[in-house]
Amino acid sequence: MENNFEEAICPACSIIDRFGDKWSLRILVLLHTNGTMRFNEIFKSTPNISQRMLSVALKSLEADKLVSRKVYPEIPPRVEYALTPLGMSLIPPLEGVIQWAISNADEIIEHRNGLNKK
């Protein structure tokens, strides 16, 4: 029975790891909140991220088809990012997790501070 559980969870963990990292989750929420955005707009709206990390995160999200990338044939080229339908379908569960974190933040911070004092 335990093997079946591990087999079912492992694929889910690898998927969650792709969008659950420090930056990808913020990018997904940002694109949901603001709609289509250019690279520099995302960069300026994401404190403490480097251009390289933003590029890596966007490429991962694009590879999983959570984010689309559209390049316009202009000089200089204009590139826009937006959530795909698959990315949009991820927003309701993410909002639930975010709301849970907000609702329980005080208690969790209190526990963390208690651990830090020991």
PDB file of C-alpha atoms in Angstrom:
ATOM      1  CA  MET A   1       0.000   0.000   0.000  1.00  0.00           C
ATOM      2  CA  GLU A   2       2.810   2.408   0.855  1.00  0.00           C
ATOM      3  CA  ASN A   3       4.450   1.974  -2.576  1.00  0.00           C
ATOM      4  CA  ASN A   4       1.210   2.927  -4.346  1.00  0.00           C
ATOM      5  CA  PHE A   5       1.002   6.083  -2.254  1.00  0.00           C
ATOM      6  CA  GLU A   6       4.617   7.006  -3.024  1.00  0.00           C
ATOM      7  CA  GLU A   7       4.095   6.385  -6.753  1.00  0.00           C
ATOM      8  CA  ALA A   8       1.024   8.619  -6.756  1.00  0.00           C
ATOM      9  CA  ILE A   9       2.717  11.406  -4.795  1.00  0.00           C
ATOM     10  CA  CYS A  10       6.084  11.498  -6.627  1.00  0.00           C
ATOM     11  CA  PRO A  11       4.690  12.802  -9.958  1.00  0.00           C
ATOM     12  CA  ALA A  12       2.659  15.412  -8.095  1.00  0.00           C
ATOM     13  CA  CYS A  13       5.721  16.554  -6.135  1.00  0.00           C
ATOM     14  CA  SER A  14       7.777  17.054  -9.265  1.00  0.00           C
ATOM     15  CA  ILE A  15       4.995  19.152 -10.790  1.00  0.00           C
ATOM     16  CA  ILE A  16       4.471  21.205  -7.630  1.00  0.00           C
ATOM     17  CA  ASP A  17       8.223  21.761  -7.366  1.00  0.00           C
ATOM     18  CA  ARG A  18       8.186  23.434 -10.798  1.00  0.00           C
ATOM     19  CA  PHE A  19       5.710  26.168  -9.864  1.00  0.00           C
ATOM     20  CA  GLY A  20       6.136  26.160  -6.106  1.00  0.00           C
ATOM     21  CA  ASP A  21       9.623  27.624  -6.012  1.00  0.00           C
ATOM     22  CA  LYS A  22      10.364  31.055  -4.615  1.00  0.00           C
ATOM     23  CA  TRP A  23       9.838  32.982  -7.856  1.00  0.00           C
ATOM     24  CA  SER A  24       7.412  31.017 -10.022  1.00  0.00           C
ATOM     25  CA  LEU A  25       4.546  31.273  -7.565  1.00  0.00           C
ATOM     26  CA  ARG A  26       4.993  35.049  -7.380  1.00  0.00           C
ATOM     27  CA  ILE A  27       5.115  35.318 -11.174  1.00  0.00           C
ATOM     28  CA  LEU A  28       1.934  33.277 -11.576  1.00  0.00           C
ATOM     29  CA  VAL A  29       0.057  35.451  -9.091  1.00  0.00           C
ATOM     30  CA  LEU A  30       1.472  38.618 -10.662  1.00  0.00           C
ATOM     31  CA  LEU A  31       0.332  37.587 -14.156  1.00  0.00           C
ATOM     32  CA  HIS A  32      -3.069  36.647 -12.787  1.00  0.00           C
ATOM     33  CA  THR A  33      -3.414  40.006 -11.046  1.00  0.00           C
ATOM     34  CA  ASN A  34      -2.059  42.200 -13.857  1.00  0.00           C
ATOM     35  CA  GLY A  35      -2.768  40.184 -16.987  1.00  0.00           C
ATOM     36  CA  THR A  36      -0.305  40.201 -19.877  1.00  0.00           C
ATOM     37  CA  MET A  37       3.044  41.737 -18.940  1.00  0.00           C
ATOM     38  CA  ARG A  38       6.404  42.399 -20.534  1.00  0.00           C
ATOM     39  CA  PHE A  39       9.635  41.023 -19.065  1.00  0.00           C
ATOM     40  CA  ASN A  40      10.713  44.368 -17.578  1.00  0.00           C
ATOM     41  CA  GLU A  41       7.292  44.908 -16.025  1.00  0.00           C
ATOM     42  CA  ILE A  42       7.519  41.527 -14.304  1.00  0.00           C
ATOM     43  CA  PHE A  43      11.109  42.264 -13.289  1.00  0.00           C
ATOM     44  CA  LYS A  44      10.220  45.631 -11.747  1.00  0.00           C
ATOM     45  CA  SER A  45       7.219  44.105  -9.947  1.00  0.00           C
ATOM     46  CA  THR A  46       9.202  41.254  -8.391  1.00  0.00           C
ATOM     47  CA  PRO A  47      11.524  42.602  -5.680  1.00  0.00           C
ATOM     48  CA  ASN A  48      14.933  40.959  -5.203  1.00  0.00           C
ATOM     49  CA  ILE A  49      14.800  38.770  -8.318  1.00  0.00           C
ATOM     50  CA  SER A  50      17.693  38.868 -10.751  1.00  0.00           C
ATOM     51  CA  GLN A  51      17.077  39.056 -14.490  1.00  0.00           C
ATOM     52  CA  ARG A  52      18.649  35.614 -14.839  1.00  0.00           C
ATOM     53  CA  MET A  53      16.349  34.037 -12.211  1.00  0.00           C
ATOM     54  CA  LEU A  54      13.319  35.682 -13.801  1.00  0.00           C
ATOM     55  CA  SER A  55      14.343  34.310 -17.182  1.00  0.00           C
ATOM     56  CA  VAL A  56      14.844  30.793 -15.734  1.00  0.00           C
ATOM     57  CA  ALA A  57      11.485  30.885 -13.939  1.00  0.00           C
ATOM     58  CA  LEU A  58       9.629  32.128 -17.015  1.00  0.00           C
ATOM     59  CA  LYS A  59      11.235  29.438 -19.189  1.00  0.00           C
ATOM     60  CA  SER A  60      10.195  26.717 -16.716  1.00  0.00           C
ATOM     61  CA  LEU A  61       6.642  28.029 -16.535  1.00  0.00           C
ATOM     62  CA  GLU A  62       6.530  28.266 -20.320  1.00  0.00           C
ATOM     63  CA  ALA A  63       7.877  24.700 -20.700  1.00  0.00           C
ATOM     64  CA  ASP A  64       5.025  23.448 -18.492  1.00  0.00           C
ATOM     65  CA  LYS A  65       2.540  25.540 -20.528  1.00  0.00           C
ATOM     66  CA  LEU A  66       1.496  27.554 -17.474  1.00  0.00           C
ATOM     67  CA  VAL A  67       2.704  30.777 -19.110  1.00  0.00           C
ATOM     68  CA  SER A  68       2.714  31.768 -22.769  1.00  0.00           C
ATOM     69  CA  ARG A  69       5.384  33.910 -24.405  1.00  0.00           C
ATOM     70  CA  LYS A  70       4.560  36.034 -27.430  1.00  0.00           C
ATOM     71  CA  VAL A  71       7.265  37.778 -29.437  1.00  0.00           C
ATOM     72  CA  TYR A  72       6.268  40.677 -31.665  1.00  0.00           C
ATOM     73  CA  PRO A  73       8.363  41.316 -34.810  1.00  0.00           C
ATOM     74  CA  GLU A  74       9.366  44.828 -33.847  1.00  0.00           C
ATOM     75  CA  ILE A  75      12.674  46.562 -33.303  1.00  0.00           C
ATOM     76  CA  PRO A  76      13.493  46.226 -30.515  1.00  0.00           C
ATOM     77  CA  PRO A  77      11.495  42.992 -30.123  1.00  0.00           C
ATOM     78  CA  ARG A  78       8.562  43.170 -27.744  1.00  0.00           C
ATOM     79  CA  VAL A  79       7.945  40.040 -25.670  1.00  0.00           C
ATOM     80  CA  GLU A  80       4.814  39.539 -23.578  1.00  0.00           C
ATOM     81  CA  TYR A  81       3.964  36.885 -21.023  1.00  0.00           C
ATOM     82  CA  ALA A  82       0.509  35.743 -19.967  1.00  0.00           C
ATOM     83  CA  LEU A  83      -1.123  32.870 -18.145  1.00  0.00           C
ATOM     84  CA  THR A  84      -2.342  30.052 -20.344  1.00  0.00           C
ATOM     85  CA  PRO A  85      -5.670  28.319 -19.669  1.00  0.00           C
ATOM     86  CA  LEU A  86      -3.684  25.662 -17.774  1.00  0.00           C
ATOM     87  CA  GLY A  87      -2.008  28.394 -15.728  1.00  0.00           C
ATOM     88  CA  MET A  88      -5.374  30.025 -15.041  1.00  0.00           C
ATOM     89  CA  SER A  89      -6.727  26.687 -13.802  1.00  0.00           C
ATOM     90  CA  LEU A  90      -3.966  26.672 -11.170  1.00  0.00           C
ATOM     91  CA  ILE A  91      -5.014  30.034  -9.684  1.00  0.00           C
ATOM     92  CA  PRO A  92      -8.022  28.882  -7.574  1.00  0.00           C
ATOM     93  CA  PRO A  93      -5.986  26.264  -5.652  1.00  0.00           C
ATOM     94  CA  LEU A  94      -3.136  28.776  -5.243  1.00  0.00           C
ATOM     95  CA  GLU A  95      -5.559  31.365  -3.905  1.00  0.00           C
ATOM     96  CA  GLY A  96      -6.698  28.801  -1.345  1.00  0.00           C
ATOM     97  CA  VAL A  97      -3.127  28.195  -0.195  1.00  0.00           C
ATOM     98  CA  ILE A  98      -2.406  31.932  -0.107  1.00  0.00           C
ATOM     99  CA  GLN A  99      -5.559  32.600   1.930  1.00  0.00           C
ATOM    100  CA  TRP A 100      -4.622  29.802   4.336  1.00  0.00           C
ATOM    101  CA  ALA A 101      -1.138  31.335   4.733  1.00  0.00           C
ATOM    102  CA  ILE A 102      -2.607  34.783   5.413  1.00  0.00           C
ATOM    103  CA  SER A 103      -5.128  33.402   7.905  1.00  0.00           C
ATOM    104  CA  ASN A 104      -2.477  31.455   9.798  1.00  0.00           C
ATOM    105  CA  ALA A 105       0.502  33.792   9.407  1.00  0.00           C
ATOM    106  CA  ASP A 106       0.440  35.147  12.964  1.00  0.00           C
ATOM    107  CA  GLU A 107       0.388  31.686  14.518  1.00  0.00           C
ATOM    108  CA  ILE A 108       3.101  30.353  12.224  1.00  0.00           C
ATOM    109  CA  ILE A 109       5.334  33.385  12.855  1.00  0.00           C
ATOM    110  CA  GLU A 110       4.778  32.953  16.596  1.00  0.00           C
ATOM    111  CA  HIS A 111       5.867  29.316  16.350  1.00  0.00           C
ATOM    112  CA  ARG A 112       8.907  30.243  14.259  1.00  0.00           C
ATOM    113  CA  ASN A 113       9.910  32.912  16.772  1.00  0.00           C
ATOM    114  CA  GLY A 114       9.498  30.392  19.578  1.00  0.00           C
ATOM    115  CA  LEU A 115      11.810  27.959  17.812  1.00  0.00           C
ATOM    116  CA  ASN A 116      14.370  30.699  17.196  1.00  0.00           C
ATOM    117  CA  LYS A 117      14.489  31.555  20.911  1.00  0.00           C
ATOM    118  CA  LYS A 118      15.391  28.021  21.989  1.00  0.00           C
TER     119      LYS A 118
END
